[in-house]
Amino acid sequence: MTRSNIGFIGLGLMGQGMAANILRKGWPLFVMAHRNRAPVEALVAEGAKEAKSPREMAENCDIIVLCVTGSPEVLSVMGGPDGIASAGRPVTIIDCSTSDPSVTTKLAADVAESGLTLIDAPLSRTPADAAAGTLDVMVGGAEDDVQRIWPVLECFAGRIIHTGPTGSGHTMKLLNNFVSMGYAALYSEALMLGRKAGLTPEVFDSVIRGGRMDCPFYQTFFRWVLERDPNAHKFAIRNAFKDMSYLAGYANAAGVANPIGAAVRNSFAQAVGAGRGEDYVPMLSDFIAESNGLE
């Protein structure tokens, strides 16, 4: 089978592992630098080619994977004189970012007029899973389009779920992050309350671990709480706040009350406002403790 050139924009914590898997599994790969050249140079050393702009990438690739922060960054690489759309080719874009579903659906309709296909394919799990090729991927798009890019997704995914039409993947991702960031806020507050009562994190963990409330997310969260492993869950608090803000916007657009989502968002908003946005999500437990007079 002749394999199309694949472009990859967004070589951050998740993207560099994903791109490496695409390359190692035999797909010709083009990459582009943003802030950090180290992942680009490593991938070029393994056989990837470097594009200088999104337009140049689109001129050489039939499929481009985006793994950037959110909707503003997606719009930035899509539009403008050096954007993907300016190449004038029928490229398929796989947006693995956590983006605003309303922006995704509008953008998909807009770029379709130029012959571009936008598929949303946000991710779950961690950078370690990205490197191992075992991510969970939620895919929104037409059946034929999804099947066409499925082999590319299989390079870095252990589980792929077709959620429905374009935009449904990003909606499901927001719901997934609502649940996971909700757990993070709950763990942080529960630990603080326990400490106030003289219960140590070790006692808390001995009750939860192995019980019905245990789960993989709990275990990575507590690798920071108990072991102070800074790499336990490399997802920044500022990104959690961004995702919960997208969820709030979705709830407002749907005309529904989302009081628990608002409370979760506020937990992260307070940490970002205090200058802790670059901390990783498990470190929210430290911020909540410190905000209540605990070390």
Tab-separated table of C-alpha atoms in Angstrom:
chain	number	residue	atom	x	y	z
A	1	MET	CA	0.000	0.000	0.000
A	2	THR	CA	1.287	3.459	-0.932
A	3	ARG	CA	1.360	5.587	2.185
A	4	SER	CA	0.462	9.273	2.036
A	5	ASN	CA	2.752	11.922	3.451
A	6	ILE	CA	1.616	12.829	6.967
A	7	GLY	CA	2.174	16.262	8.466
A	8	PHE	CA	2.314	16.877	12.212
A	9	ILE	CA	1.985	20.261	13.937
A	10	GLY	CA	2.298	20.444	17.723
A	11	LEU	CA	5.269	18.485	19.067
A	12	GLY	CA	4.578	19.081	22.749
A	13	LEU	CA	4.294	16.560	25.570
A	14	MET	CA	1.738	14.450	23.684
A	15	GLY	CA	2.609	15.298	20.107
A	16	GLN	CA	6.233	14.252	20.053
A	17	GLY	CA	5.399	10.684	21.076
A	18	MET	CA	2.511	10.500	18.607
A	19	ALA	CA	4.636	11.788	15.733
A	20	ALA	CA	7.450	9.378	16.574
A	21	ASN	CA	5.027	6.461	16.371
A	22	ILE	CA	3.685	7.595	12.981
A	23	LEU	CA	7.245	7.746	11.651
A	24	ARG	CA	8.360	4.446	13.155
A	25	LYS	CA	5.343	2.662	11.739
A	26	GLY	CA	6.366	3.497	8.220
A	27	TRP	CA	4.558	6.719	7.260
A	28	PRO	CA	6.511	9.513	5.540
A	29	LEU	CA	6.388	12.391	8.017
A	30	PHE	CA	6.705	16.173	7.806
A	31	VAL	CA	7.035	18.137	11.069
A	32	MET	CA	7.161	21.812	11.972
A	33	ALA	CA	8.877	23.644	14.827
A	34	HIS	CA	7.133	26.071	17.153
A	35	ARG	CA	8.796	26.956	20.453
A	36	ASN	CA	10.997	23.907	20.983
A	37	ARG	CA	13.278	22.615	18.245
A	38	ALA	CA	14.487	19.551	20.144
A	39	PRO	CA	11.580	17.243	19.098
A	40	VAL	CA	11.884	18.397	15.469
A	41	GLU	CA	15.604	17.678	15.375
A	42	ALA	CA	15.085	14.260	16.984
A	43	LEU	CA	12.413	13.312	14.438
A	44	VAL	CA	14.421	14.650	11.488
A	45	ALA	CA	17.316	12.503	12.681
A	46	GLU	CA	14.980	9.511	12.446
A	47	GLY	CA	13.937	10.344	8.897
A	48	ALA	CA	11.228	13.015	9.098
A	49	LYS	CA	11.309	16.149	6.932
A	50	GLU	CA	10.861	19.660	8.276
A	51	ALA	CA	8.289	22.080	6.879
A	52	LYS	CA	8.788	25.790	7.502
A	53	SER	CA	5.088	26.727	7.548
A	54	PRO	CA	1.634	25.120	7.654
A	55	ARG	CA	1.212	26.053	3.984
A	56	GLU	CA	4.406	24.263	2.991
A	57	MET	CA	3.250	21.235	4.961
A	58	ALA	CA	-0.125	21.261	3.202
A	59	GLU	CA	1.623	21.492	-0.168
A	60	ASN	CA	3.426	18.230	0.605
A	61	CYS	CA	0.973	16.239	2.742
A	62	ASP	CA	-2.443	14.665	2.209
A	63	ILE	CA	-3.128	14.351	5.953
A	64	ILE	CA	-2.063	16.778	8.704
A	65	VAL	CA	-2.370	15.991	12.412
A	66	LEU	CA	-2.767	18.951	14.784
A	67	CYS	CA	-1.897	18.514	18.449
A	68	VAL	CA	-1.949	22.111	19.672
A	69	THR	CA	-3.489	23.684	22.758
A	70	GLY	CA	-6.997	24.615	21.583
A	71	SER	CA	-9.225	26.409	19.104
A	72	PRO	CA	-7.220	29.682	18.797
A	73	GLU	CA	-4.103	27.734	17.852
A	74	VAL	CA	-6.040	25.553	15.393
A	75	LEU	CA	-7.487	28.634	13.694
A	76	SER	CA	-4.013	30.174	13.551
A	77	VAL	CA	-2.439	27.281	11.632
A	78	MET	CA	-5.482	26.899	9.370
A	79	GLY	CA	-5.870	30.500	8.202
A	80	GLY	CA	-3.747	33.344	6.913
A	81	PRO	CA	-1.354	33.579	3.952
A	82	ASP	CA	0.853	30.768	5.320
A	83	GLY	CA	-1.957	28.624	6.735
A	84	ILE	CA	-3.019	25.143	5.690
A	85	ALA	CA	-6.004	26.420	3.713
A	86	SER	CA	-3.836	28.747	1.615
A	87	ALA	CA	-2.188	25.767	-0.131
A	88	GLY	CA	-5.395	25.122	-2.067
A	89	ARG	CA	-5.113	21.332	-1.827
A	90	PRO	CA	-7.726	18.789	-0.591
A	91	VAL	CA	-5.962	18.020	2.687
A	92	THR	CA	-7.531	16.064	5.559
A	93	ILE	CA	-6.875	17.668	8.959
A	94	ILE	CA	-7.026	15.544	12.106
A	95	ASP	CA	-7.461	17.886	15.085
A	96	CYS	CA	-6.208	16.048	18.183
A	97	SER	CA	-6.334	19.229	20.280
A	98	THR	CA	-8.932	19.809	22.981
A	99	SER	CA	-10.932	22.418	21.094
A	100	ASP	CA	-14.270	24.197	21.454
A	101	PRO	CA	-16.860	21.990	19.654
A	102	SER	CA	-18.773	25.003	18.328
A	103	VAL	CA	-15.593	26.346	16.727
A	104	THR	CA	-14.794	22.906	15.319
A	105	THR	CA	-18.156	22.447	13.609
A	106	LYS	CA	-18.096	25.948	12.098
A	107	LEU	CA	-14.499	25.565	10.934
A	108	ALA	CA	-15.261	22.171	9.362
A	109	ALA	CA	-18.106	23.705	7.350
A	110	ASP	CA	-16.005	26.710	6.335
A	111	VAL	CA	-12.978	24.746	5.124
A	112	ALA	CA	-15.125	22.171	3.314
A	113	GLU	CA	-15.897	24.883	0.762
A	114	SER	CA	-12.173	24.844	-0.094
A	115	GLY	CA	-12.034	21.060	-0.387
A	116	LEU	CA	-10.527	20.496	3.066
A	117	THR	CA	-11.823	17.843	5.473
A	118	LEU	CA	-11.644	18.470	9.227
A	119	ILE	CA	-11.927	15.529	11.624
A	120	ASP	CA	-11.804	16.030	15.390
A	121	ALA	CA	-9.846	13.328	17.207
A	122	PRO	CA	-9.026	14.469	20.771
A	123	LEU	CA	-7.023	12.293	23.116
A	124	SER	CA	-7.179	10.737	26.537
A	125	ARG	CA	-4.396	9.289	28.709
A	126	THR	CA	-0.870	10.615	29.222
A	127	PRO	CA	2.373	11.512	27.382
A	128	ALA	CA	3.718	8.099	28.402
A	129	ASP	CA	0.804	6.518	26.529
A	130	ALA	CA	1.507	8.769	23.534
A	131	ALA	CA	5.069	7.459	23.434
A	132	ALA	CA	3.851	3.870	23.864
A	133	GLY	CA	1.164	4.239	21.179
A	134	THR	CA	-1.659	3.414	23.607
A	135	LEU	CA	-3.750	6.601	23.689
A	136	ASP	CA	-7.543	6.658	23.689
A	137	VAL	CA	-8.901	8.649	20.726
A	138	MET	CA	-12.445	10.028	20.319
A	139	VAL	CA	-13.153	10.649	16.631
A	140	GLY	CA	-15.818	12.897	15.136
A	141	GLY	CA	-16.439	12.810	11.398
A	142	ALA	CA	-18.249	11.155	8.517
A	143	GLU	CA	-17.873	7.367	8.428
A	144	ASP	CA	-15.900	7.278	5.163
A	145	ASP	CA	-13.522	10.021	6.316
A	146	VAL	CA	-12.929	8.336	9.672
A	147	GLN	CA	-12.205	4.962	8.058
A	148	ARG	CA	-9.737	6.608	5.682
A	149	ILE	CA	-7.616	8.071	8.490
A	150	TRP	CA	-8.070	5.122	10.883
A	151	PRO	CA	-4.644	3.560	10.032
A	152	VAL	CA	-2.960	6.827	11.012
A	153	LEU	CA	-4.787	6.923	14.338
A	154	GLU	CA	-3.753	3.317	15.005
A	155	CYS	CA	-0.117	4.430	15.004
A	156	PHE	CA	-0.546	6.139	18.386
A	157	ALA	CA	-3.855	4.784	19.748
A	158	GLY	CA	-4.675	1.675	21.711
A	159	ARG	CA	-8.392	2.415	21.608
A	160	ILE	CA	-10.351	4.422	19.011
A	161	ILE	CA	-14.025	5.350	19.433
A	162	HIS	CA	-16.020	6.907	16.593
A	163	THR	CA	-18.301	9.255	18.523
A	164	GLY	CA	-20.412	10.552	15.642
A	165	PRO	CA	-20.295	13.570	13.302
A	166	THR	CA	-17.661	16.293	13.295
A	167	GLY	CA	-17.614	18.094	16.650
A	168	SER	CA	-18.785	15.087	18.664
A	169	GLY	CA	-15.216	14.035	19.450
A	170	HIS	CA	-14.417	17.413	20.976
A	171	THR	CA	-17.711	17.394	22.888
A	172	MET	CA	-16.934	13.964	24.326
A	173	LYS	CA	-13.428	15.097	25.213
A	174	LEU	CA	-14.830	18.001	27.237
A	175	LEU	CA	-17.117	15.597	29.091
A	176	ASN	CA	-14.205	13.235	29.700
A	177	ASN	CA	-12.092	16.078	31.084
A	178	PHE	CA	-15.024	17.337	33.160
A	179	VAL	CA	-15.113	13.959	34.909
A	180	SER	CA	-11.330	13.686	35.324
A	181	MET	CA	-10.757	17.293	36.420
A	182	GLY	CA	-13.764	16.916	38.711
A	183	TYR	CA	-11.948	14.032	40.373
A	184	ALA	CA	-8.813	16.171	40.682
A	185	ALA	CA	-10.769	18.944	42.424
A	186	LEU	CA	-12.513	16.411	44.690
A	187	TYR	CA	-9.273	14.670	45.649
A	188	SER	CA	-7.625	18.013	46.424
A	189	GLU	CA	-10.448	19.241	48.624
A	190	ALA	CA	-10.890	15.886	50.372
A	191	LEU	CA	-7.169	15.718	51.158
A	192	MET	CA	-7.289	19.232	52.610
A	193	LEU	CA	-10.297	18.391	54.794
A	194	GLY	CA	-8.617	15.195	55.924
A	195	ARG	CA	-5.475	17.048	56.880
A	196	LYS	CA	-7.560	19.489	58.925
A	197	ALA	CA	-8.928	16.476	60.805
A	198	GLY	CA	-5.477	14.935	61.303
A	199	LEU	CA	-5.796	12.308	58.568
A	200	THR	CA	-2.638	11.972	56.509
A	201	PRO	CA	-2.591	11.400	52.730
A	202	GLU	CA	-1.224	7.930	53.492
A	203	VAL	CA	-4.294	7.074	55.561
A	204	PHE	CA	-6.567	8.517	52.865
A	205	ASP	CA	-4.821	6.405	50.225
A	206	SER	CA	-5.004	3.224	52.304
A	207	VAL	CA	-8.790	3.527	52.318
A	208	ILE	CA	-9.323	4.500	48.668
A	209	ARG	CA	-6.671	2.388	46.919
A	210	GLY	CA	-8.007	-1.002	45.948
A	211	GLY	CA	-11.582	-0.004	46.808
A	212	ARG	CA	-14.499	0.939	44.585
A	213	MET	CA	-13.291	4.543	44.206
A	214	ASP	CA	-9.851	3.535	42.943
A	215	CYS	CA	-9.051	4.102	39.248
A	216	PRO	CA	-6.008	4.778	37.012
A	217	PHE	CA	-6.526	8.546	37.257
A	218	TYR	CA	-6.493	8.297	41.061
A	219	GLN	CA	-3.266	6.315	40.927
A	220	THR	CA	-1.405	8.832	38.747
A	221	PHE	CA	-2.737	11.721	40.847
A	222	PHE	CA	-1.463	10.064	44.027
A	223	ARG	CA	1.944	9.348	42.533
A	224	TRP	CA	2.437	13.081	43.042
A	225	VAL	CA	0.651	13.268	46.409
A	226	LEU	CA	2.602	10.393	47.981
A	227	GLU	CA	5.776	10.030	45.930
A	228	ARG	CA	6.179	13.636	44.683
A	229	ASP	CA	6.727	12.324	41.164
A	230	PRO	CA	6.511	15.466	38.977
A	231	ASN	CA	5.958	13.338	35.870
A	232	ALA	CA	2.964	11.463	37.268
A	233	HIS	CA	0.422	13.376	35.171
A	234	LYS	CA	1.942	15.974	32.861
A	235	PHE	CA	-1.138	18.084	32.127
A	236	ALA	CA	-0.952	21.736	33.098
A	237	ILE	CA	-3.487	23.387	35.407
A	238	ARG	CA	-3.881	26.208	32.852
A	239	ASN	CA	-5.010	23.636	30.266
A	240	ALA	CA	-7.496	22.131	32.710
A	241	PHE	CA	-8.884	25.628	33.292
A	242	LYS	CA	-9.093	26.191	29.530
A	243	ASP	CA	-11.023	22.945	29.038
A	244	MET	CA	-13.444	23.704	31.864
A	245	SER	CA	-13.981	27.149	30.327
A	246	TYR	CA	-14.860	25.491	27.014
A	247	LEU	CA	-17.313	23.278	28.918
A	248	ALA	CA	-18.906	26.360	30.496
A	249	GLY	CA	-19.300	27.906	27.059
A	250	TYR	CA	-20.887	24.728	25.738
A	251	ALA	CA	-23.339	24.615	28.667
A	252	ASN	CA	-24.253	28.280	28.127
A	253	ALA	CA	-24.849	27.690	24.414
A	254	ALA	CA	-27.033	24.689	25.239
A	255	GLY	CA	-29.029	26.764	27.740
A	256	VAL	CA	-28.441	24.381	30.632
A	257	ALA	CA	-27.265	24.772	34.221
A	258	ASN	CA	-23.824	23.307	34.914
A	259	PRO	CA	-23.226	24.075	38.614
A	260	ILE	CA	-20.752	21.260	39.287
A	261	GLY	CA	-18.775	22.236	36.192
A	262	ALA	CA	-18.639	25.817	37.486
A	263	ALA	CA	-17.275	24.642	40.827
A	264	VAL	CA	-14.597	22.508	39.148
A	265	ARG	CA	-13.644	25.384	36.853
A	266	ASN	CA	-13.313	27.738	39.833
A	267	SER	CA	-10.883	25.371	41.578
A	268	PHE	CA	-8.556	25.638	38.593
A	269	ALA	CA	-9.284	29.332	38.033
A	270	GLN	CA	-8.073	30.139	41.544
A	271	ALA	CA	-4.833	28.237	40.969
A	272	VAL	CA	-4.228	29.954	37.633
A	273	GLY	CA	-4.976	33.348	39.211
A	274	ALA	CA	-2.404	32.617	41.911
A	275	GLY	CA	0.284	31.979	39.315
A	276	ARG	CA	0.160	28.176	39.421
A	277	GLY	CA	-1.052	27.593	35.875
A	278	GLU	CA	2.127	25.853	34.737
A	279	ASP	CA	1.923	23.325	37.587
A	280	TYR	CA	0.561	19.924	36.664
A	281	VAL	CA	-2.948	18.876	37.669
A	282	PRO	CA	-2.019	16.706	40.707
A	283	MET	CA	-0.277	19.765	42.159
A	284	LEU	CA	-3.718	21.346	42.586
A	285	SER	CA	-3.768	19.393	45.864
A	286	ASP	CA	-0.846	21.502	47.111
A	287	PHE	CA	-2.532	24.753	46.092
A	288	ILE	CA	-5.807	23.837	47.840
A	289	ALA	CA	-3.902	22.847	50.980
A	290	GLU	CA	-1.838	26.035	51.006
A	291	SER	CA	-4.918	28.173	50.412
A	292	ASN	CA	-6.342	26.738	53.607
A	293	GLY	CA	-3.304	27.270	55.787
A	294	LEU	CA	-1.637	23.875	55.333
A	295	GLU	CA	1.855	23.130	54.117
